[in-house]
Short mmCIF file of C-alpha atoms in Angstrom, two decimals:
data_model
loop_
_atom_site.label_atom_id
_atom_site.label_comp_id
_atom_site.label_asym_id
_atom_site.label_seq_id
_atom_site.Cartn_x
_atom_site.Cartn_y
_atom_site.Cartn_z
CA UNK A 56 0.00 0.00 0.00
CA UNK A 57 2.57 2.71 0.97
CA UNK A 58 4.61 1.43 -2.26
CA UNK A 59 1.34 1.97 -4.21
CA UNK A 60 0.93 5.78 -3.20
CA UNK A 61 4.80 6.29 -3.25
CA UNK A 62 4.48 5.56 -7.01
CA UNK A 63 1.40 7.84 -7.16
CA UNK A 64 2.82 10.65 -5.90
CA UNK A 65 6.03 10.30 -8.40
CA UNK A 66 3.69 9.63 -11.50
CA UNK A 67 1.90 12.97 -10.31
CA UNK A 68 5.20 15.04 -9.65
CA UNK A 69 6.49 13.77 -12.96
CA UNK A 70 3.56 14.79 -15.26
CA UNK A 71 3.10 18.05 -13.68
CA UNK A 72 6.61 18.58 -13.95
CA UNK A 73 6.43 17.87 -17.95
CA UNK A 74 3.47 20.53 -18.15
CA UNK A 75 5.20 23.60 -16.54
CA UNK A 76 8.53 22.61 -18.36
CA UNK A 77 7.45 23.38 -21.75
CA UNK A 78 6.39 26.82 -20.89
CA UNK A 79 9.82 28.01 -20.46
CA UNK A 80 9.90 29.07 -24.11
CA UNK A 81 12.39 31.19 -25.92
CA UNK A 82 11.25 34.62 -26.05
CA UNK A 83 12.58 37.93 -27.36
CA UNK A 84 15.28 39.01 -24.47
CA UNK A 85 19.29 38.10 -23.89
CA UNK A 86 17.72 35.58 -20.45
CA UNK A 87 16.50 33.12 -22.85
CA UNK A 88 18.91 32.84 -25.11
CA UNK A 89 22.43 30.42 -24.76
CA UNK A 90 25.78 31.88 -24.58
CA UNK A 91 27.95 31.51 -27.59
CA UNK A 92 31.32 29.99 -26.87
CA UNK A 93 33.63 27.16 -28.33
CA UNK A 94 31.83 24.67 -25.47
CA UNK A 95 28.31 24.63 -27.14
CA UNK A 96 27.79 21.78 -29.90
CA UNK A 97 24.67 20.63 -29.85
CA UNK A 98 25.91 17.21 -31.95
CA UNK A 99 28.81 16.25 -29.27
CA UNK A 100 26.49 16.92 -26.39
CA UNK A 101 24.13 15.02 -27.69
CA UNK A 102 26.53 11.84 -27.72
CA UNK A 103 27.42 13.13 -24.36
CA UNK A 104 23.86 13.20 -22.96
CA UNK A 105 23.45 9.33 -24.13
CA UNK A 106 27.14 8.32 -22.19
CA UNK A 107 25.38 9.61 -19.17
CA UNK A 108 22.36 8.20 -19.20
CA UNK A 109 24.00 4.81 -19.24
CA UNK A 110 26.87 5.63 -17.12
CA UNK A 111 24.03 7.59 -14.21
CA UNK A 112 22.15 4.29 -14.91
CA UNK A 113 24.66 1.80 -14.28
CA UNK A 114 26.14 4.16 -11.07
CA UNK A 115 22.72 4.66 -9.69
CA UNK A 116 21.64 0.87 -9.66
CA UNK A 117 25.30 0.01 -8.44
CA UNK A 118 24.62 2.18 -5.76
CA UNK A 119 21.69 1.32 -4.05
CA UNK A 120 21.90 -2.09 -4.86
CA UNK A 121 25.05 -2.92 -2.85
CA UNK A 122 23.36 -2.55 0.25
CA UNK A 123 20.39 -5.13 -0.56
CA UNK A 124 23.31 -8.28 -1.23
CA UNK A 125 25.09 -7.21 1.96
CA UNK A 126 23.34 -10.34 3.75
CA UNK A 127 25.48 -12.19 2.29
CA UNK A 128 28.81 -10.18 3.33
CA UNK A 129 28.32 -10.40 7.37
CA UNK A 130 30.45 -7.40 7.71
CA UNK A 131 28.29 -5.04 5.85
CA UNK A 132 24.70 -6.45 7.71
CA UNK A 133 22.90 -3.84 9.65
CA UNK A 134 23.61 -4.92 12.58
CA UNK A 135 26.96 -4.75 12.62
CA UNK A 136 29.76 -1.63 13.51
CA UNK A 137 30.53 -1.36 9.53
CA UNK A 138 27.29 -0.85 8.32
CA UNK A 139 26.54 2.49 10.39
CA UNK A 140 29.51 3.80 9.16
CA UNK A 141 29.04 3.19 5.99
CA UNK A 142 25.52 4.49 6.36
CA UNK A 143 26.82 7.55 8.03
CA UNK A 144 29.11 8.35 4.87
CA UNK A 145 26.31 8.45 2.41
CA UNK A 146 24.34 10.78 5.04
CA UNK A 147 27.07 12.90 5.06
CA UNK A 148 26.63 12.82 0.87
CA UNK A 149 22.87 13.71 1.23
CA UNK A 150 23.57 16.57 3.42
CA UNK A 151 26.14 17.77 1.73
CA UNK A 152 23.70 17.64 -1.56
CA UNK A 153 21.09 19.68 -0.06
CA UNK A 154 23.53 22.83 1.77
CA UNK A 155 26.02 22.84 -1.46
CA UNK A 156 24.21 21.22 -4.34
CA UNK A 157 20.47 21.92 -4.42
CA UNK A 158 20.06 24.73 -1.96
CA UNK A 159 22.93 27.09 -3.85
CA UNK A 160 21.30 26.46 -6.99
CA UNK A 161 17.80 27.42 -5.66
CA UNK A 162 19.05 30.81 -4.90
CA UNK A 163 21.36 31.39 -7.70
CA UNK A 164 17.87 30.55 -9.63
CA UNK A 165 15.62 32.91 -8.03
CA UNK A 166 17.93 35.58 -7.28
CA UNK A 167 18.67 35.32 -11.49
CA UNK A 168 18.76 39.56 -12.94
CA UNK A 169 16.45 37.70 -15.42
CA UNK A 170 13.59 37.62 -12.99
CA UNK A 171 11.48 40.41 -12.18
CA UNK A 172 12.73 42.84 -9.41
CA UNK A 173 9.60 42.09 -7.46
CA UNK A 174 8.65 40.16 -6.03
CA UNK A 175 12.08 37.59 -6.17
CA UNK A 176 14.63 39.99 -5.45
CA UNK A 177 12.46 41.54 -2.30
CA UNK A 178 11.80 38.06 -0.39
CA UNK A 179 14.31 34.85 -0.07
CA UNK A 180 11.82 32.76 -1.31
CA UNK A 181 14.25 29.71 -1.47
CA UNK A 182 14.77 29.55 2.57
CA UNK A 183 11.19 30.02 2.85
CA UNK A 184 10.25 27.27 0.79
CA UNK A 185 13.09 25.31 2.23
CA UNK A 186 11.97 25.99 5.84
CA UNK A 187 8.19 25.19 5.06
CA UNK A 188 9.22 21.82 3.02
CA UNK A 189 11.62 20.81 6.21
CA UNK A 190 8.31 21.48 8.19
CA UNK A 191 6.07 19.41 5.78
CA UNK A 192 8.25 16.77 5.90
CA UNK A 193 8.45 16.55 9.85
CA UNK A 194 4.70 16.74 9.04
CA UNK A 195 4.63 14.30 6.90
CA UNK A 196 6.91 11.83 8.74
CA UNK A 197 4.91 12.29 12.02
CA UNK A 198 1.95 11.71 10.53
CA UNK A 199 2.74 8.67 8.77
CA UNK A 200 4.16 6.81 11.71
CA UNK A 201 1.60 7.44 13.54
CA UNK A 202 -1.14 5.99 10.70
CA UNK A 203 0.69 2.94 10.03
CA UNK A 204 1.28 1.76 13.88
CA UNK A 205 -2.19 2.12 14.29
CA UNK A 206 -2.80 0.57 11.65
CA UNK A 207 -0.07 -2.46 12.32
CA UNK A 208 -1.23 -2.52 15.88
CA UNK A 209 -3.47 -5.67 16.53
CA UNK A 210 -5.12 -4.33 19.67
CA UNK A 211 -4.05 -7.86 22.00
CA UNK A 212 -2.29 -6.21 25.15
CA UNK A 213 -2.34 -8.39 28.24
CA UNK A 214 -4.10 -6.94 30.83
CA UNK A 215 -4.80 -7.71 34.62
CA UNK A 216 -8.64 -8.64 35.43
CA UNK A 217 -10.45 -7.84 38.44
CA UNK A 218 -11.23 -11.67 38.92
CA UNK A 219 -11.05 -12.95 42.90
CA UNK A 220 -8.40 -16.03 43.02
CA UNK A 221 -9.79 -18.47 45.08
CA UNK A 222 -7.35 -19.18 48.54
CA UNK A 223 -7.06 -22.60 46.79
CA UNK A 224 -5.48 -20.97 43.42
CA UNK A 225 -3.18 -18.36 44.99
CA UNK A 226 -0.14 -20.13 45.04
CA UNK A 227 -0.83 -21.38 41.36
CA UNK A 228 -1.16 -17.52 40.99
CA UNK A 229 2.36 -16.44 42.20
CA UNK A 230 3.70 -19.06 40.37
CA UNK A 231 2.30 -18.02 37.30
CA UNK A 232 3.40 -14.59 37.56
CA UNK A 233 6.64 -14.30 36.45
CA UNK A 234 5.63 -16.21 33.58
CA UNK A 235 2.87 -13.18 32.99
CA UNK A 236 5.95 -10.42 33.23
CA UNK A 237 8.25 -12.29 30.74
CA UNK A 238 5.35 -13.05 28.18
CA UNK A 239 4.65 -9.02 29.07
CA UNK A 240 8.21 -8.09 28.34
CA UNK A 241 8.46 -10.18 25.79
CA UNK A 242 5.04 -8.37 23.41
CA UNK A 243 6.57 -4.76 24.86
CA UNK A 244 9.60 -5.77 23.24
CA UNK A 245 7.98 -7.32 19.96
CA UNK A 246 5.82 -3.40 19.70
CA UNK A 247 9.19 -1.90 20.02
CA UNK A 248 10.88 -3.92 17.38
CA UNK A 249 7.44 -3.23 14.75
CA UNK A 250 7.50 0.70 15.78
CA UNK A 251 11.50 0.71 14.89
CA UNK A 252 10.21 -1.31 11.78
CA UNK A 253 7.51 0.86 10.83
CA UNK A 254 9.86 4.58 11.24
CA UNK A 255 12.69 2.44 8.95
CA UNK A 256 9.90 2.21 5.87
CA UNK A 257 8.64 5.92 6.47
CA UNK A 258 11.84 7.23 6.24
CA UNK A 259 12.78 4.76 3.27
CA UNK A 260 9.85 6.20 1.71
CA UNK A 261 9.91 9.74 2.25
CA UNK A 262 13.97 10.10 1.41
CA UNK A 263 12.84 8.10 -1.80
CA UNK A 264 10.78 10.81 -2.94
CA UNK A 265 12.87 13.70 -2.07
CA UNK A 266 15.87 11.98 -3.91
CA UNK A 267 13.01 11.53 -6.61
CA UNK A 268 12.38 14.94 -7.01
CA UNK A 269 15.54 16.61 -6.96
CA UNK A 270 16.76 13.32 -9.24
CA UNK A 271 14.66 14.63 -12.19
CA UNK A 272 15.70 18.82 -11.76
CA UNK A 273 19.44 17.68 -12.21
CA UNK A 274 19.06 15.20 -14.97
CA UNK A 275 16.63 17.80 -17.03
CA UNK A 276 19.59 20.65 -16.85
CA UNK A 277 21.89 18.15 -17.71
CA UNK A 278 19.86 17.17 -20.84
CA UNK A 279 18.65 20.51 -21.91
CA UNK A 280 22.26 21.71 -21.53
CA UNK A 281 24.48 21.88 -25.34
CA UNK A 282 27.63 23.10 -23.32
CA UNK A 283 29.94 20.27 -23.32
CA UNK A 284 32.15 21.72 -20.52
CA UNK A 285 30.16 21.81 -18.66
CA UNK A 286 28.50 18.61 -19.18
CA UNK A 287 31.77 16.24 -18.80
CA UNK A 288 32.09 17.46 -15.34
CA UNK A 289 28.89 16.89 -14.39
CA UNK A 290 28.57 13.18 -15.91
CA UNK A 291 31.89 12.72 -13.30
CA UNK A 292 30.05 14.13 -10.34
CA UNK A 293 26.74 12.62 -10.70
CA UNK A 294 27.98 9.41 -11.21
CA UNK A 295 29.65 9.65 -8.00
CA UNK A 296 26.56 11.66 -6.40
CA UNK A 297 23.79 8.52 -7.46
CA UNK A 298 26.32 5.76 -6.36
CA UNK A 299 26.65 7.09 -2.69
CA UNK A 300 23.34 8.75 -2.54
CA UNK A 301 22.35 5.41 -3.53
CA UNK A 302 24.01 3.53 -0.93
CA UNK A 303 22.19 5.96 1.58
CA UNK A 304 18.83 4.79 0.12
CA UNK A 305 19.36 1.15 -0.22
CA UNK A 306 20.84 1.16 3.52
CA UNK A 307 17.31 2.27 4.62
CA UNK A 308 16.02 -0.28 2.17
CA UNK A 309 17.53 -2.76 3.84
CA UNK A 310 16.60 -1.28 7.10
CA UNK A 311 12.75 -1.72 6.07
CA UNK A 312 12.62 -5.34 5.53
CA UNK A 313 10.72 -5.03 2.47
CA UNK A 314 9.54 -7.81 0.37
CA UNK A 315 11.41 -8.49 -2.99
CA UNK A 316 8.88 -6.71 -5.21
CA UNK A 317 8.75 -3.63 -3.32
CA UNK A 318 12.92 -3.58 -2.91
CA UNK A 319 12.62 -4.02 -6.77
CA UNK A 320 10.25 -1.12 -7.29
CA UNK A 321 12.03 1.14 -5.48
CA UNK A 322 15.40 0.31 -6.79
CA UNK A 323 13.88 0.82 -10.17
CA UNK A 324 12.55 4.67 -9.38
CA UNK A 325 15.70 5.59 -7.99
CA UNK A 326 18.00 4.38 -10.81
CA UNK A 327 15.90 5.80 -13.70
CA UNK A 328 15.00 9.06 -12.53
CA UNK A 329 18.52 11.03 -12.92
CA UNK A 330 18.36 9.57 -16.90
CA UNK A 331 14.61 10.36 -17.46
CA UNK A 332 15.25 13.62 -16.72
CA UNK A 333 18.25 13.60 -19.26
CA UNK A 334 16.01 12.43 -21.54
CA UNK A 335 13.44 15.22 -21.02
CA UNK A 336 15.91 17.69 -21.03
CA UNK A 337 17.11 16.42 -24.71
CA UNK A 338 13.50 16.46 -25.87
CA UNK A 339 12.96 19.46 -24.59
CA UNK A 340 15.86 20.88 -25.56
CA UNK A 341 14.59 23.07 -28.35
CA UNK A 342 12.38 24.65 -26.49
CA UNK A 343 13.54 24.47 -22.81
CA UNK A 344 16.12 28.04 -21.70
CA UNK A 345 17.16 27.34 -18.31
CA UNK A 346 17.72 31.17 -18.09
CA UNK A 347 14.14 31.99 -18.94
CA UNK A 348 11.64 33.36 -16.30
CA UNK A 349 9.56 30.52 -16.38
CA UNK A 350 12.12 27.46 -16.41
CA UNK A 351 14.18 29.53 -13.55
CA UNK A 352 11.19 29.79 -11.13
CA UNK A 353 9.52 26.61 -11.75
CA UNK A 354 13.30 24.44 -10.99
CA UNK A 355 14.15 27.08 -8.23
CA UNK A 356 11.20 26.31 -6.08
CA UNK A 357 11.85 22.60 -6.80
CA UNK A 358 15.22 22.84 -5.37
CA UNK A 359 14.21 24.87 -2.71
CA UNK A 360 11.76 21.85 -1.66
CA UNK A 361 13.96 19.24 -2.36
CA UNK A 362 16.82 21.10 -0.33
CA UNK A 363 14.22 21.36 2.77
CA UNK A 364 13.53 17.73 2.48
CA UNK A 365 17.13 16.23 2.05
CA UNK A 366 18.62 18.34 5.14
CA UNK A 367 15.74 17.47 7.20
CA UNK A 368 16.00 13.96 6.15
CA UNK A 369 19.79 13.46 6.41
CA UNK A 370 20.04 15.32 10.33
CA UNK A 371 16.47 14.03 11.60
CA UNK A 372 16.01 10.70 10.19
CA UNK A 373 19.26 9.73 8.98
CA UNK A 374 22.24 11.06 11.69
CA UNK A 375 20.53 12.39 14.84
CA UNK A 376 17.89 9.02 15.17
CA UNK A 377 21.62 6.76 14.36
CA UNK A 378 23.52 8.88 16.96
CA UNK A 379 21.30 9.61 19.56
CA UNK A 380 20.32 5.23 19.33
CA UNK A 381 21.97 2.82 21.90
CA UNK A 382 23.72 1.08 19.84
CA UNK A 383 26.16 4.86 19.21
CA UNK A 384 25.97 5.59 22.45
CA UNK A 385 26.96 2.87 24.24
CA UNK A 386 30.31 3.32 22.37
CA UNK A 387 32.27 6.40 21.74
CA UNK A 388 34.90 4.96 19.67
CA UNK A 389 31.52 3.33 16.60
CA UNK A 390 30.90 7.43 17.45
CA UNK A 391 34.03 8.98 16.76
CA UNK A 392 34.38 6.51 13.51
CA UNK A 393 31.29 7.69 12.24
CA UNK A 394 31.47 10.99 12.54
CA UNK A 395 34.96 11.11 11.05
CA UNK A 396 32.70 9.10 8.14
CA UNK A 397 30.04 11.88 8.18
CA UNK A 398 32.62 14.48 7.67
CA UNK A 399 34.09 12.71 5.09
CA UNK A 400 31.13 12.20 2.66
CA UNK A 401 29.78 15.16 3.18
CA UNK A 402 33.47 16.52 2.48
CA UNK A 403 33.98 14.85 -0.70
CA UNK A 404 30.24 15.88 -2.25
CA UNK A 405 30.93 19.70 -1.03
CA UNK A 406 34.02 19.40 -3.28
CA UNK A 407 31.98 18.21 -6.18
CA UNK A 408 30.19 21.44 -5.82
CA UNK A 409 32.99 23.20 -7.87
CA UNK A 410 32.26 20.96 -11.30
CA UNK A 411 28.30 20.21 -10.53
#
């Protein structure tokens, strides 16, 4: 079921994102037209565009597929000291994608001399929108924990009755009671094993669709895009961004204990998104200006969102709900190691930031 409305929601982003795309048109001024310089060949791109949509492709499923065959390498199961730093790297990646990827190019975007001086050069609309998508998704992350333990929950709670024990029965009594207690323990313990369950799928389904969203801006810039530059560096860096953002995802994959189709479906949305947006870029590449009013508000916002949802994701339900659990705090060394793994990813994305 939450598979089903995941998919929903990503058919409905997707179309309404091909509706408002077109309507960044060419028009008349110097915002909507492309620089002319020795990088732009609209033939060589072209044969660039098609290397990274199988490259991003190949990266992407890479990536969040390593995580789902770690059963079988006993170092790298989520139980063990490996697998939260490894897990703490590629939050460090997501982080890093939201403060120096996504959120940077949401203001450069609506801050653009080609939009009007009012009403986007009076308001930061991009740390609004972040800070209202960050609350939406607290919102929505709330919420949906709370819906699907109810729902999960099957109501049987043991319970004391107000039943007189015969003088006869009493001793049967006390001896039965620490047999009550353990079979008590023992359901309080099974509830707090679902609940843990239950938060690992909402947050392996909300990160999904923020990585969704933002998945599809990049890859349509990329594909709309005739500079070859600048389109060689950013094959390097996404590659690299979609294999450890990947692993990020398919760690909470794992984490959910979902059955093979749904692993399967959400493996699939992740991997093809980055190239389907290539491939709307190229077909739209005629009429899509990334400079033009329409094309730089409509992807600015976007980011904005997707920027909210990422950072919230990778402090809230990525870092703080791994640090703050027992198993990091009942050792500072797994600590320092992850953090030093934290710093590193996000690190090593922040210096992508100077080619994508």
């Amino acid at each position: 079921m939450a598979t089903t409305k995941l998919i929903k929601l990503v058919t409905i982003f997707v179309l309404l994102f091909s509706i408002f795309t077109p309507e960044a048109y060419s028009q008349s001024n110097d915002c909507n037209t492309e620089s002319n310089n020795g990088c732009n060949d609209k033939k060589a791109a072209l044969l660039l565009k098609i290397i990274a949509i199988v490259s991003i492709l190949v990266t992407s499923m890479i990536g969040v597929s390593l995580p789902l065959f770690s059963k079988r390498v006993p170092a790298l199961q989520p139980d063990r000291n490996l697998f939260v730093i490894v897990k703490s790297f590629a939050a460090g990646i997501i982080l890093a994608t939201g403060f120096m990827h996504v959120l940077p190019d949401s203001f450069d975007m609506l801050w653009s001399d080609c939009l009007k001086e009012n009403p986007w050069h009076k308001f930061p609309f991009t740390g609004f929108v972040a800070m209202l998508s960050a609350i939406i998704t607290l919102m929505v992350d709330s919420m949906a924990t709370s819906i699907y333990s109810n729902k999960c929950k099957d109501g049987v709670t043991p319970h004391q009755t107000s039943e007189v024990v015969p003088e006869g029965d009493q001793e049967m009594a006390v001896a039965g009671t620490g047999h009550f207690h353990a079979h008590h323990h023992g359901l309080v313990k099974e509830e707090g094993v679902q609940t843990q369950l239950l938060r690992y799928r909402v947050v392996a389904m909300v990160l999904e669709l923020g990585i969704v969203v933002h998945s599809v801006v990049i890859g349509l810039s990329l594909g709309a895009s005739n500079n070859t530059c600048s389109i060689k560096g950013l094959i390097a860096a996404l590659c690299f961004h979609q294999m450890f953002e990947g692993m990020g995802l398919g760690g909470c994959i794992l984490q959910a204990e979902y059955k093979r189709l749904k692993k399967a479906i959400m493996v699939f949305f992740f991997s093809v998104t980055t190239p389907f947006g290539i491939a709307l870029g190229i077909a739209l590449s005629s009429t899509y200006k990334e400079n033009s009013p329409s094309a730089l508000i409509t992807v600015g916002l976007l980011n904005a969102s997707s920027a909210g949802l990422l950072i919230y994701m990778a402090l809230v339900d990525l870092l703080s709900a791994d640090f703050m659990g027992p198993k990091l705090q009942g050792s500072i060394s797994l600590q320092i190691k992850s953090y030093i793994a934290v710093i590193l990813g996000a690190g090593g994305m922040s210096l992508m930031a100077k080619w994508a």
